[in-house]
mmCIF file of C-alpha atoms and ligand atoms in Angstrom:
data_model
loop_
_atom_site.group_PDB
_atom_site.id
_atom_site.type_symbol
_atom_site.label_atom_id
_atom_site.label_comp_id
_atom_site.label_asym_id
_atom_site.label_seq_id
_atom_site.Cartn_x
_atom_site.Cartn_y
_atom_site.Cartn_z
ATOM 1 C CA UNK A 1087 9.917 2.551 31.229
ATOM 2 C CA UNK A 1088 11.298 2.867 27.727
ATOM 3 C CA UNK A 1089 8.994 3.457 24.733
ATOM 4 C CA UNK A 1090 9.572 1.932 21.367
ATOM 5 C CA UNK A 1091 8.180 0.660 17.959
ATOM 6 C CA UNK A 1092 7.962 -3.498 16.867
ATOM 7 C CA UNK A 1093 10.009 -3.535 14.001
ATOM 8 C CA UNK A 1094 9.445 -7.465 13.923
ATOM 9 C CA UNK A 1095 8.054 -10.735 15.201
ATOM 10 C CA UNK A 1096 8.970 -13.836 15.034
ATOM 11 C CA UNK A 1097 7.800 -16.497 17.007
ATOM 12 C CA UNK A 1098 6.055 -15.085 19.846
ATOM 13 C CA UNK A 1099 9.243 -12.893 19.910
ATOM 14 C CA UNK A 1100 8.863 -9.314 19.250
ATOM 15 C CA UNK A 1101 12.075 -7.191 18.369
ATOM 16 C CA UNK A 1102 11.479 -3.240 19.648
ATOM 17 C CA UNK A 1103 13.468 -0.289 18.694
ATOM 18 C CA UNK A 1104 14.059 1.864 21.537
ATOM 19 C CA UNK A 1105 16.441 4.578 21.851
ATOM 20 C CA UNK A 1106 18.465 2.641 23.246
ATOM 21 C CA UNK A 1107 18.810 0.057 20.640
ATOM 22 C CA UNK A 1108 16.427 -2.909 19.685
ATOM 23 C CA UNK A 1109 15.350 -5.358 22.649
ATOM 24 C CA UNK A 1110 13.889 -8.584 22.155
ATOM 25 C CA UNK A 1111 10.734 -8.955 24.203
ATOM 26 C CA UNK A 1112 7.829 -11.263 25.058
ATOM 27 C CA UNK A 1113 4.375 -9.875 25.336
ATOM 28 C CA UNK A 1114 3.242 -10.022 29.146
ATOM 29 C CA UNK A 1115 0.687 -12.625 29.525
ATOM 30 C CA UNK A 1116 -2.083 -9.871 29.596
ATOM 31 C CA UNK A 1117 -2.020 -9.316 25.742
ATOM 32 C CA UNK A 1118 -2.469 -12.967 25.069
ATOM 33 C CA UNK A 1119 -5.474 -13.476 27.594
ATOM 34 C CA UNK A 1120 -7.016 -10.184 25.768
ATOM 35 C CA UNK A 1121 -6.479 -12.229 22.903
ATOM 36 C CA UNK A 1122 -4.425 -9.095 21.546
ATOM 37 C CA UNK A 1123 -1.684 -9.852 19.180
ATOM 38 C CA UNK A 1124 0.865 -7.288 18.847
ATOM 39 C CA UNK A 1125 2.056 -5.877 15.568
ATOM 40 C CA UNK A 1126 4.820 -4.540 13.766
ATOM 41 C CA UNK A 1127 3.921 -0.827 13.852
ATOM 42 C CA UNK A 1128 3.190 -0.842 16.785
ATOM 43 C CA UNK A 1129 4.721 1.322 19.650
ATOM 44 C CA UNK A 1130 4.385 -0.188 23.007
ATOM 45 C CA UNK A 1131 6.076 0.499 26.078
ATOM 46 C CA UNK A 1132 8.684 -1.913 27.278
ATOM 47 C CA UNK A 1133 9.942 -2.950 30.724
ATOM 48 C CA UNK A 1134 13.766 -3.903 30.692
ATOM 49 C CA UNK A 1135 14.647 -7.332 32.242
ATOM 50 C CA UNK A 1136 18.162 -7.210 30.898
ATOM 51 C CA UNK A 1137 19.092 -3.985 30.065
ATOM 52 C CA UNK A 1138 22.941 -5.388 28.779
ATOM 53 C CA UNK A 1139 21.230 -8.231 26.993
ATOM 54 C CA UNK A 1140 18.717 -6.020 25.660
ATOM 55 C CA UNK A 1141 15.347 -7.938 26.449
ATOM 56 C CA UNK A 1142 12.497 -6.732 27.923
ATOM 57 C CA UNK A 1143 8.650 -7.349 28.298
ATOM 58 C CA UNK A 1144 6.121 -5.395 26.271
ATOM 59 C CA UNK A 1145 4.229 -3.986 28.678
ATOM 60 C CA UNK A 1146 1.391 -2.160 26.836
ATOM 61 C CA UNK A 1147 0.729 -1.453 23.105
ATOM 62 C CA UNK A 1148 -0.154 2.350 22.186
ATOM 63 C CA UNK A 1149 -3.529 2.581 20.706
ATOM 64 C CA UNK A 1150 -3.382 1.960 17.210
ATOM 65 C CA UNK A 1151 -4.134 4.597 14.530
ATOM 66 C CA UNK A 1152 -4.525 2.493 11.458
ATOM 67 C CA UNK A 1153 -4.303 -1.222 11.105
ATOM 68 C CA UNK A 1154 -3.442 -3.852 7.701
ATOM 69 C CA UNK A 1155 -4.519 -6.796 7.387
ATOM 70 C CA UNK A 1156 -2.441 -7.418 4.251
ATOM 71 C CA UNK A 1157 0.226 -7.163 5.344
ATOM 72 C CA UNK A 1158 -0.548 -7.045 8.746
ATOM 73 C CA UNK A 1159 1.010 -3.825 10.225
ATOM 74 C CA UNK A 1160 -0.147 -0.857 12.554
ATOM 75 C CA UNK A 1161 0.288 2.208 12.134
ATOM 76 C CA UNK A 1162 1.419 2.847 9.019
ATOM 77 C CA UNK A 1163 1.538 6.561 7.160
ATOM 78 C CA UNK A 1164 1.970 5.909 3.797
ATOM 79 C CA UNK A 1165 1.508 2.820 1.052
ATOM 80 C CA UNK A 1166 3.846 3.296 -2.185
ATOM 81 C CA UNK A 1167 2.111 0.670 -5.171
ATOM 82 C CA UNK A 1168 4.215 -0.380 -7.944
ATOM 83 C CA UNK A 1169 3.889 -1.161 -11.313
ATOM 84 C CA UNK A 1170 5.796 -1.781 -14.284
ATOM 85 C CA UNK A 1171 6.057 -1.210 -17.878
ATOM 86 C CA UNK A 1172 6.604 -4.535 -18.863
ATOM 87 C CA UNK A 1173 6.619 -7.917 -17.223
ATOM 88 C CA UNK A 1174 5.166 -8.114 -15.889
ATOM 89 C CA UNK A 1175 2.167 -5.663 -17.414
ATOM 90 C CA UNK A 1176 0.361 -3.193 -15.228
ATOM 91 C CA UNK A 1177 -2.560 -4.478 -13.636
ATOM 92 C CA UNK A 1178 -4.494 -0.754 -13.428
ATOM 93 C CA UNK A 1179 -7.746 -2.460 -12.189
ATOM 94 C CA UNK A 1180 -5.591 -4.094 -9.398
ATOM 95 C CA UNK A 1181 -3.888 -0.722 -8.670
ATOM 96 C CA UNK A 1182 -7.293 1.163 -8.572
ATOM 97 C CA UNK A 1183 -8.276 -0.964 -5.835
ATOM 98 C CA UNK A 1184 -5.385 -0.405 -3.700
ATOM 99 C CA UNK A 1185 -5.948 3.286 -4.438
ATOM 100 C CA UNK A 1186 -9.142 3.411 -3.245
ATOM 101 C CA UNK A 1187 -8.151 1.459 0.109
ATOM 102 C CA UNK A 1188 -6.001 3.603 0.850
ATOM 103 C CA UNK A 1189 -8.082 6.391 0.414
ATOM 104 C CA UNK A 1190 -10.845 4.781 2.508
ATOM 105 C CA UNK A 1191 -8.393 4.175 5.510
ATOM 106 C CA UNK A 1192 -7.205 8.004 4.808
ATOM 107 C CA UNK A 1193 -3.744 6.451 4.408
ATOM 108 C CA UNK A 1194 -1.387 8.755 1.699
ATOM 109 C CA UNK A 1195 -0.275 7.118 -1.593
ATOM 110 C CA UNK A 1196 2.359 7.322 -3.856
ATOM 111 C CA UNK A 1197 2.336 5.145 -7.347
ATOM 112 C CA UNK A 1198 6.041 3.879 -8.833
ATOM 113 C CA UNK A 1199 6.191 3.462 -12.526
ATOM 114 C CA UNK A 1200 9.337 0.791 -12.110
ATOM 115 C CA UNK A 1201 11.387 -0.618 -14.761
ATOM 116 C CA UNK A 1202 11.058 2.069 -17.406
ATOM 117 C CA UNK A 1203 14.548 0.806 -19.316
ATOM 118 C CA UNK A 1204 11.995 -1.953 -20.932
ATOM 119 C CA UNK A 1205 9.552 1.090 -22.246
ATOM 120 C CA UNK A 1206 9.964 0.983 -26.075
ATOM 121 C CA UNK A 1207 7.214 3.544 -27.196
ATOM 122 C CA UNK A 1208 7.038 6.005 -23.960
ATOM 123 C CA UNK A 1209 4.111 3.556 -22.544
ATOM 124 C CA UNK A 1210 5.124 4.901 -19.390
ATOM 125 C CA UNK A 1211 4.219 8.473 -20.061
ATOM 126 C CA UNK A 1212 0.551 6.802 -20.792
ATOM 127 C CA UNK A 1213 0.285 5.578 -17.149
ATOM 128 C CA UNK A 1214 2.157 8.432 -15.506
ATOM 129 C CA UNK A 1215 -0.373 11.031 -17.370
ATOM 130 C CA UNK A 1216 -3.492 9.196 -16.553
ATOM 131 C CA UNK A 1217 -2.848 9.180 -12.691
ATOM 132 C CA UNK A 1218 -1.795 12.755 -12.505
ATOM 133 C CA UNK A 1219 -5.458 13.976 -13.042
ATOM 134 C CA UNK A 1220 -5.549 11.932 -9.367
ATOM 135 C CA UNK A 1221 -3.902 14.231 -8.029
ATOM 136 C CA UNK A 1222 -1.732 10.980 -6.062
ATOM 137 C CA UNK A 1223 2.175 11.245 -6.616
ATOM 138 C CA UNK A 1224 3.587 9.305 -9.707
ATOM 139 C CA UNK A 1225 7.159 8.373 -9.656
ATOM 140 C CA UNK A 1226 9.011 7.078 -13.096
ATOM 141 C CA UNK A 1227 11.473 4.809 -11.819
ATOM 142 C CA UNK A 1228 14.380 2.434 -13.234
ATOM 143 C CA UNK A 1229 15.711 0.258 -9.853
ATOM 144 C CA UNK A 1230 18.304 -1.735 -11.802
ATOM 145 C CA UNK A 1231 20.166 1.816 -13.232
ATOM 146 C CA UNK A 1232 19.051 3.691 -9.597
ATOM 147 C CA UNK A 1233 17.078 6.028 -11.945
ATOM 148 C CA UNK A 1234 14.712 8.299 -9.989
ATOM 149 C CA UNK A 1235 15.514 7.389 -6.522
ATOM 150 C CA UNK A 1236 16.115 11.375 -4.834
ATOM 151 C CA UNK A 1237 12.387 11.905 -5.158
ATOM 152 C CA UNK A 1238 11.219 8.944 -4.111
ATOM 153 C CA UNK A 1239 13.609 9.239 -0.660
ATOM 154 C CA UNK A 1240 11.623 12.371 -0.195
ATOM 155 C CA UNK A 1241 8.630 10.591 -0.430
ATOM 156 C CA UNK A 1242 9.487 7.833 2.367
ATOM 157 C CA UNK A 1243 11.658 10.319 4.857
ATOM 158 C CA UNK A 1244 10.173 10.311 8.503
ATOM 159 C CA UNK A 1245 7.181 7.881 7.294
ATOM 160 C CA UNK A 1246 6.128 4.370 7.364
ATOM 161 C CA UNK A 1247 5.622 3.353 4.455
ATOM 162 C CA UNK A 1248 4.440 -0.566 2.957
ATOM 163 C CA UNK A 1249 5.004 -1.023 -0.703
ATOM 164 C CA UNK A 1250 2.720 -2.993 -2.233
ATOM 165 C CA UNK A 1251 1.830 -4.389 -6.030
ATOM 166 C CA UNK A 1252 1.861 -7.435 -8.393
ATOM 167 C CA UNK A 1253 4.354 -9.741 -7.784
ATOM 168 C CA UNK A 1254 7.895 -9.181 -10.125
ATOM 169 C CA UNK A 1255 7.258 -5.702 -10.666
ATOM 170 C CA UNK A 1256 10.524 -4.932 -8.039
ATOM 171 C CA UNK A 1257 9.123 -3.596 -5.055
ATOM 172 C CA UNK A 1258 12.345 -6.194 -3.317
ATOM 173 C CA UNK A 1259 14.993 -4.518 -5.846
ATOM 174 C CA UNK A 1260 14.055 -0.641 -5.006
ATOM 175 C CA UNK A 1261 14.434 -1.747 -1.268
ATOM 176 C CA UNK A 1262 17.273 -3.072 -2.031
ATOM 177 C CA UNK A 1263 18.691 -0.385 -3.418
ATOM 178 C CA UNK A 1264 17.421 2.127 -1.402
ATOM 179 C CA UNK A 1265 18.909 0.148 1.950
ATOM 180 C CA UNK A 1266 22.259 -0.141 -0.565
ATOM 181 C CA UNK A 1267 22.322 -3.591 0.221
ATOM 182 C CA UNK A 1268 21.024 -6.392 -0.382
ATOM 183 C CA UNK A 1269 18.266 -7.267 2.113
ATOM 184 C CA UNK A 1270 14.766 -8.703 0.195
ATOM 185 C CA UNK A 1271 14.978 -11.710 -1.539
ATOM 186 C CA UNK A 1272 14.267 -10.547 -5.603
ATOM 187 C CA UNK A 1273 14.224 -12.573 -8.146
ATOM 188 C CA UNK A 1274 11.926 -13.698 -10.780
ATOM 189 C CA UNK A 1275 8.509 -15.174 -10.451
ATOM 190 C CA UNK A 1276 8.717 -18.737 -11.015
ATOM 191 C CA UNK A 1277 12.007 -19.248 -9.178
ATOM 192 C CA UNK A 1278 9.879 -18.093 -5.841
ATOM 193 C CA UNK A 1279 6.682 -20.312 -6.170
ATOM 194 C CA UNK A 1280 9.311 -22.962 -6.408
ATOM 195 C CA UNK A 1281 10.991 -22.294 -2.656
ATOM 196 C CA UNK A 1282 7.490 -21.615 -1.946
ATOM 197 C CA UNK A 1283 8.999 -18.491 -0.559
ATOM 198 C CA UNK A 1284 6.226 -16.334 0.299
ATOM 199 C CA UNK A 1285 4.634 -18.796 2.509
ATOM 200 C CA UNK A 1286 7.480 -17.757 5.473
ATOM 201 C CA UNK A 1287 7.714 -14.357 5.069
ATOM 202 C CA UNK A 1288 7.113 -12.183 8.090
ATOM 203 C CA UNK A 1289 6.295 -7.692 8.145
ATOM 204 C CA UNK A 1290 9.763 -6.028 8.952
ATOM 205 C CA UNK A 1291 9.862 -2.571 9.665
ATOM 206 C CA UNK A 1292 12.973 -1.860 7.708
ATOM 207 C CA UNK A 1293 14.657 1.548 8.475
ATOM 208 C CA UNK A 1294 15.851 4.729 6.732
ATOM 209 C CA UNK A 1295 18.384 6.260 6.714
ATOM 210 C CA UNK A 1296 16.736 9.030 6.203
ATOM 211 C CA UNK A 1297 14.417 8.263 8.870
ATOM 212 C CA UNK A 1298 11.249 6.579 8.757
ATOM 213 C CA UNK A 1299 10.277 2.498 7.725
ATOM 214 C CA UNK A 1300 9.613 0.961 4.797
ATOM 215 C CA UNK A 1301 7.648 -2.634 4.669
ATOM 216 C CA UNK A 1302 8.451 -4.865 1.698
ATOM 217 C CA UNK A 1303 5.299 -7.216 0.778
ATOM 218 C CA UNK A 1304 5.209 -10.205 -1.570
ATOM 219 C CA UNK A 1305 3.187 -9.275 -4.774
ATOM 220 C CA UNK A 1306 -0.176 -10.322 -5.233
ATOM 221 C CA UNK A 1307 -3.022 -11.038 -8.235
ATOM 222 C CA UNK A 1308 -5.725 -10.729 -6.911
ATOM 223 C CA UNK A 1309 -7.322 -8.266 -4.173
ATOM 224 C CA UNK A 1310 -11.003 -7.614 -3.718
ATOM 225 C CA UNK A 1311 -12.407 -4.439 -2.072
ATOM 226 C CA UNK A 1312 -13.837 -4.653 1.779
ATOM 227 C CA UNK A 1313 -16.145 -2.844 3.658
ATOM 228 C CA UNK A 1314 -17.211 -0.615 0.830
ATOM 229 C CA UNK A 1315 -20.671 0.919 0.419
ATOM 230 C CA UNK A 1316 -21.105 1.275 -3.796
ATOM 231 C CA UNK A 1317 -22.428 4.955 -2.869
ATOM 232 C CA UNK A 1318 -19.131 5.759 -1.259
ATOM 233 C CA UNK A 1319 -16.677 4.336 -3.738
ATOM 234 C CA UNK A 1320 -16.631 7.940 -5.989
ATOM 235 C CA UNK A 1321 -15.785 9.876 -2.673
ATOM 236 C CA UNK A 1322 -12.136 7.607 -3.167
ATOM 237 C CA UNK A 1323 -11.623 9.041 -6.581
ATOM 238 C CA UNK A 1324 -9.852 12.554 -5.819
ATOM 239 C CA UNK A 1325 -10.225 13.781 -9.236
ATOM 240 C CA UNK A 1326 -13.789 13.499 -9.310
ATOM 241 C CA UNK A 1327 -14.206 16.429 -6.154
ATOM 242 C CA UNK A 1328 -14.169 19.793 -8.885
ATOM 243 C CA UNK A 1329 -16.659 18.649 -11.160
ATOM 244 C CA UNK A 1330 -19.210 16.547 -8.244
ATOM 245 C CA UNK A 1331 -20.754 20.579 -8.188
ATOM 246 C CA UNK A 1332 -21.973 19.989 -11.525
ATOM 247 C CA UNK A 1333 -24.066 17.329 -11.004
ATOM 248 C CA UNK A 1334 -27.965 17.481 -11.502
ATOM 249 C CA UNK A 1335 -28.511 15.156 -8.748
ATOM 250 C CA UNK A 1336 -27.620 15.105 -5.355
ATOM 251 C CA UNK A 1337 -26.094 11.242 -4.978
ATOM 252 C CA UNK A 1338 -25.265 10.963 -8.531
ATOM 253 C CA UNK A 1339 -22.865 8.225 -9.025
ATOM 254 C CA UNK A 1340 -21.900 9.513 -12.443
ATOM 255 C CA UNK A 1341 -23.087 6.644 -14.178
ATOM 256 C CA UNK A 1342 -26.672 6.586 -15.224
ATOM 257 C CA UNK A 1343 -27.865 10.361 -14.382
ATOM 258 C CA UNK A 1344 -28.048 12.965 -17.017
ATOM 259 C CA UNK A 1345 -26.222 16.140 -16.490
ATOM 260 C CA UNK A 1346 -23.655 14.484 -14.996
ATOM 261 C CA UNK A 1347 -20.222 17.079 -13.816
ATOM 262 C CA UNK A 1348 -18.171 14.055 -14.031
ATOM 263 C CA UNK A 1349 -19.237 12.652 -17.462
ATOM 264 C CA UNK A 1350 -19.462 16.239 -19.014
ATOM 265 C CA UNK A 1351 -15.670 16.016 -17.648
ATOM 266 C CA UNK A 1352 -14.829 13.186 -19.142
ATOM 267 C CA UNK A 1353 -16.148 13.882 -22.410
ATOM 268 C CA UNK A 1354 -14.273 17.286 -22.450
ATOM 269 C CA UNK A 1355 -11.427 14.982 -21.854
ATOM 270 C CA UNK A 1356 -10.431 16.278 -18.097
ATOM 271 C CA UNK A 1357 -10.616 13.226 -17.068
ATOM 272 C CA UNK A 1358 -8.621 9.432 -17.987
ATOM 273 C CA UNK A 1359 -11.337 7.451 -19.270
ATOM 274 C CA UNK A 1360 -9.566 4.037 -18.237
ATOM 275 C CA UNK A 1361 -9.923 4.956 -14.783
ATOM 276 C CA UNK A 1362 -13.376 5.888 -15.186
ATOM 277 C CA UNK A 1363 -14.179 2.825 -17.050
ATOM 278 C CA UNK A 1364 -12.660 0.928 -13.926
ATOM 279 C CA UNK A 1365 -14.539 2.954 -11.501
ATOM 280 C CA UNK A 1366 -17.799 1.851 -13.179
ATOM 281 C CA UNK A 1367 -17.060 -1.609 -13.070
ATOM 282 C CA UNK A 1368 -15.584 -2.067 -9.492
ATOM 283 C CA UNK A 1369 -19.238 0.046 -8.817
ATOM 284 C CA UNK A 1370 -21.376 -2.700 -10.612
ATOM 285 C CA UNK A 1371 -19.192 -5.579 -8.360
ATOM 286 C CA UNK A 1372 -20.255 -3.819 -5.477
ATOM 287 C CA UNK A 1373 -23.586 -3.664 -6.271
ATOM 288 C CA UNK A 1374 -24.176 -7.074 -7.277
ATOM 289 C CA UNK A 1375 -22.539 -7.923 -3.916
ATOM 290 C CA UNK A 1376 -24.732 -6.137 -1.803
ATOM 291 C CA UNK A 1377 -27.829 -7.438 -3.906
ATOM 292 C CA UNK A 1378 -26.568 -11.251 -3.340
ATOM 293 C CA UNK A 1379 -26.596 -10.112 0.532
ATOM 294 C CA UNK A 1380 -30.215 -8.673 0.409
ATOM 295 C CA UNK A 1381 -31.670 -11.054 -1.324
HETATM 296 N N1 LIG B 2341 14.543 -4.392 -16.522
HETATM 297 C C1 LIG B 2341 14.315 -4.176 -15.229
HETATM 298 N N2 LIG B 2341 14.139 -5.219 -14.401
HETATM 299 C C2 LIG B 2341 13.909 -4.968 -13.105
HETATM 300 C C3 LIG B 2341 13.846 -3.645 -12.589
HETATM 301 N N3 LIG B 2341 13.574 -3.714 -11.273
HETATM 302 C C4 LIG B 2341 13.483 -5.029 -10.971
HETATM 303 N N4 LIG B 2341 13.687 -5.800 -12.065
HETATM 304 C C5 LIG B 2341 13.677 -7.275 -12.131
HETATM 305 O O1 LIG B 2341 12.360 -7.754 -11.937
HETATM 306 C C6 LIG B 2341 12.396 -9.026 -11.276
HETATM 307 C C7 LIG B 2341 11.477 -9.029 -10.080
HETATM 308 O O2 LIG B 2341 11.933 -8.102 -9.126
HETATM 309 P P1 LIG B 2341 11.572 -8.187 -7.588
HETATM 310 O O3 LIG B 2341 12.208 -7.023 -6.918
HETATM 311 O O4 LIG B 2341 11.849 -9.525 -7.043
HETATM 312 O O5 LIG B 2341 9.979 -7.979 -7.654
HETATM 313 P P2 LIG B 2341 8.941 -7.947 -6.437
HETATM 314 O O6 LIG B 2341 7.957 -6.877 -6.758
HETATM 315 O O7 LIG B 2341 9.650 -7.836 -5.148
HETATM 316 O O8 LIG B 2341 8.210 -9.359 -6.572
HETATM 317 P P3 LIG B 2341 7.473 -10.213 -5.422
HETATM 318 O O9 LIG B 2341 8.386 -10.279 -4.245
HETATM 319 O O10 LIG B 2341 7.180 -11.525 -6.062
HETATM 320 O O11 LIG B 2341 6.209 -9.466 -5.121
HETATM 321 C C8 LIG B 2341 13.858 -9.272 -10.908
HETATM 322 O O12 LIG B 2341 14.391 -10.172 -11.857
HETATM 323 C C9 LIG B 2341 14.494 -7.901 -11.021
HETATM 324 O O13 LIG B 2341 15.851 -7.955 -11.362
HETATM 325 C C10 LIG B 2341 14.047 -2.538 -13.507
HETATM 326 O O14 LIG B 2341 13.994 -1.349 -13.168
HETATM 327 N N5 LIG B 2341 14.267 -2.877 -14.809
HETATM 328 MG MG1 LIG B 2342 9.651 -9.051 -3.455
HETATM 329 ZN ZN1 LIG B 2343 -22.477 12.882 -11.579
#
């Protein structure tokens, strides 16, 4: 029986590429008395019905190595967040947290500075210099003059990879342009809330050319943390590891302890004090979380 990945569902129909081309399927009853929805992502194993036709019956889903919920995709290798210069403005607190998801799930990131044809005073240099230190990839990008775009192929080639960020910031147009054609909806933000666009909008595995997927997602504001202990938060920030050594104590959080690696750091300017400043805060959510819970 032919394996293969979901590219999409719609409808309780699930669309599976297969080396044989893409076969529209129906989950065998099992899945739904399991109560187990399948995913784009995932790669199941299909049994033909019509093999002209091309539909089939998912049979069984692989185990799953990593699962979204936002968008909700399996499987996935890589998550590419965008920003831009300008309009709208970067939201770094809002990036920080998608950073350190990934990071939790073990997921590799990539960071797109988009639209830098609006940078008037080389902001863009600001952002791509204070995520280096991270050691993640920055990409300068310009989708409306295809500015940038070899490296960033490199990046998605034999991966799957969701891009995700604040809404207008043209995750759709660098799909679009990637693809060469014109696939995801862009546009600006107000038109959208109008068609109430978002509300319909399903995960597609989309793919390369080059090989590999890439998952467009409508932009979001907001975005809390889950499932994250304060203590482990600093374990997400890569560019804290040389200087954690340093530290006085053992289960310093780099906040309140003298003879602190990571301030010393900081103050010898190794480090971007914006993202430490937003690494302290997110840490003081999470701890008045967990003291609402305990108390
Ligand atoms: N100046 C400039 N405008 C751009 C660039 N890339 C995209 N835009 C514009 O920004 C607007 C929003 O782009 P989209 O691609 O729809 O943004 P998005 O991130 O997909 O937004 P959501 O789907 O709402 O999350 C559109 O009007 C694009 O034409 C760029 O490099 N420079
Ligand atoms: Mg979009
Ligand atoms: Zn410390």
């Amino acid at each position: 029986m032919p394996e293969g990945i979901i590219v999409k569902g719609i409808m309780g129909f699930y669309y599976v590429k297969t080396e044989e081309g893409v076969y529209e399927c129906k989950p065998r009853g099992l899945f739904r008395k399991d109560s187990i929805v399948p995913l784009p992502g995932d790669r199941v194993v299909i049994s033909v019905i019509n093999k002209d036709d091309k539909i089939g019956h998912i049979v069984e889903i692989l185990p799953r190595k990593i699962q979204l919920i936002r968008p909700s995709v399996s499987n996935i290798n890589q998550i590419v967040t965008v920003i831009s210069v300008k309009s709208p403005l970067p939201d770094l607190m809002l990036l920080d947290k998608l950073l350190v998801t990934a990071k939790k799930k073990g997921i590799e990131v990539a960071i797109i500075v988009n639209k830098i044809d609006l940078d008037e005073k080389d902001q863009h240099k600001i952002f791509t210099d204070s995520y280096k230190v991270t050691g993640f990839r920055v990409m300068s990008l310009c989708s409306l003059k295809g500015i940038g775009f070899e490296k960033l192929e490199d990046v998605l080639a034999g991966k799957i990879t969701v891009f995700a960020g604040q809404s207008g910031v043209g995750k759709s147009t660098i799909l679009n342009r990637i693809m060469d054609s014109y696939i995801m909806e862009t546009g600006n933000i107000s038109n959208k809330n109008d068609r109430g666009k978002h509300t319909t909008r399903h995960a597609e595995l989309i793919e390369l050319k080059t090989g590999g997927f890439v998952v467009d997602t409508p932009g979001f504001s907001s975005f809390e943390l889950s499932d994250i202990d304060k203590n482990e938060l600093k374990t997400y920030y890569p560019e804290f590891e040389p200087y954690v050594d340093r530290c006085k104590f053992g289960g310093c959080s780099h906040i309140n302890e003298p003879k602190c690696g990571v301030k010393d750091a900081l103050e010898r300017g190794q480090l971007d004090l914006g993202r430490y400043e937003r690494y302290v805060e997110l840490y003081k959510t999470l701890e008045n979380k967990e003291r609402r819970r305990y108390s």
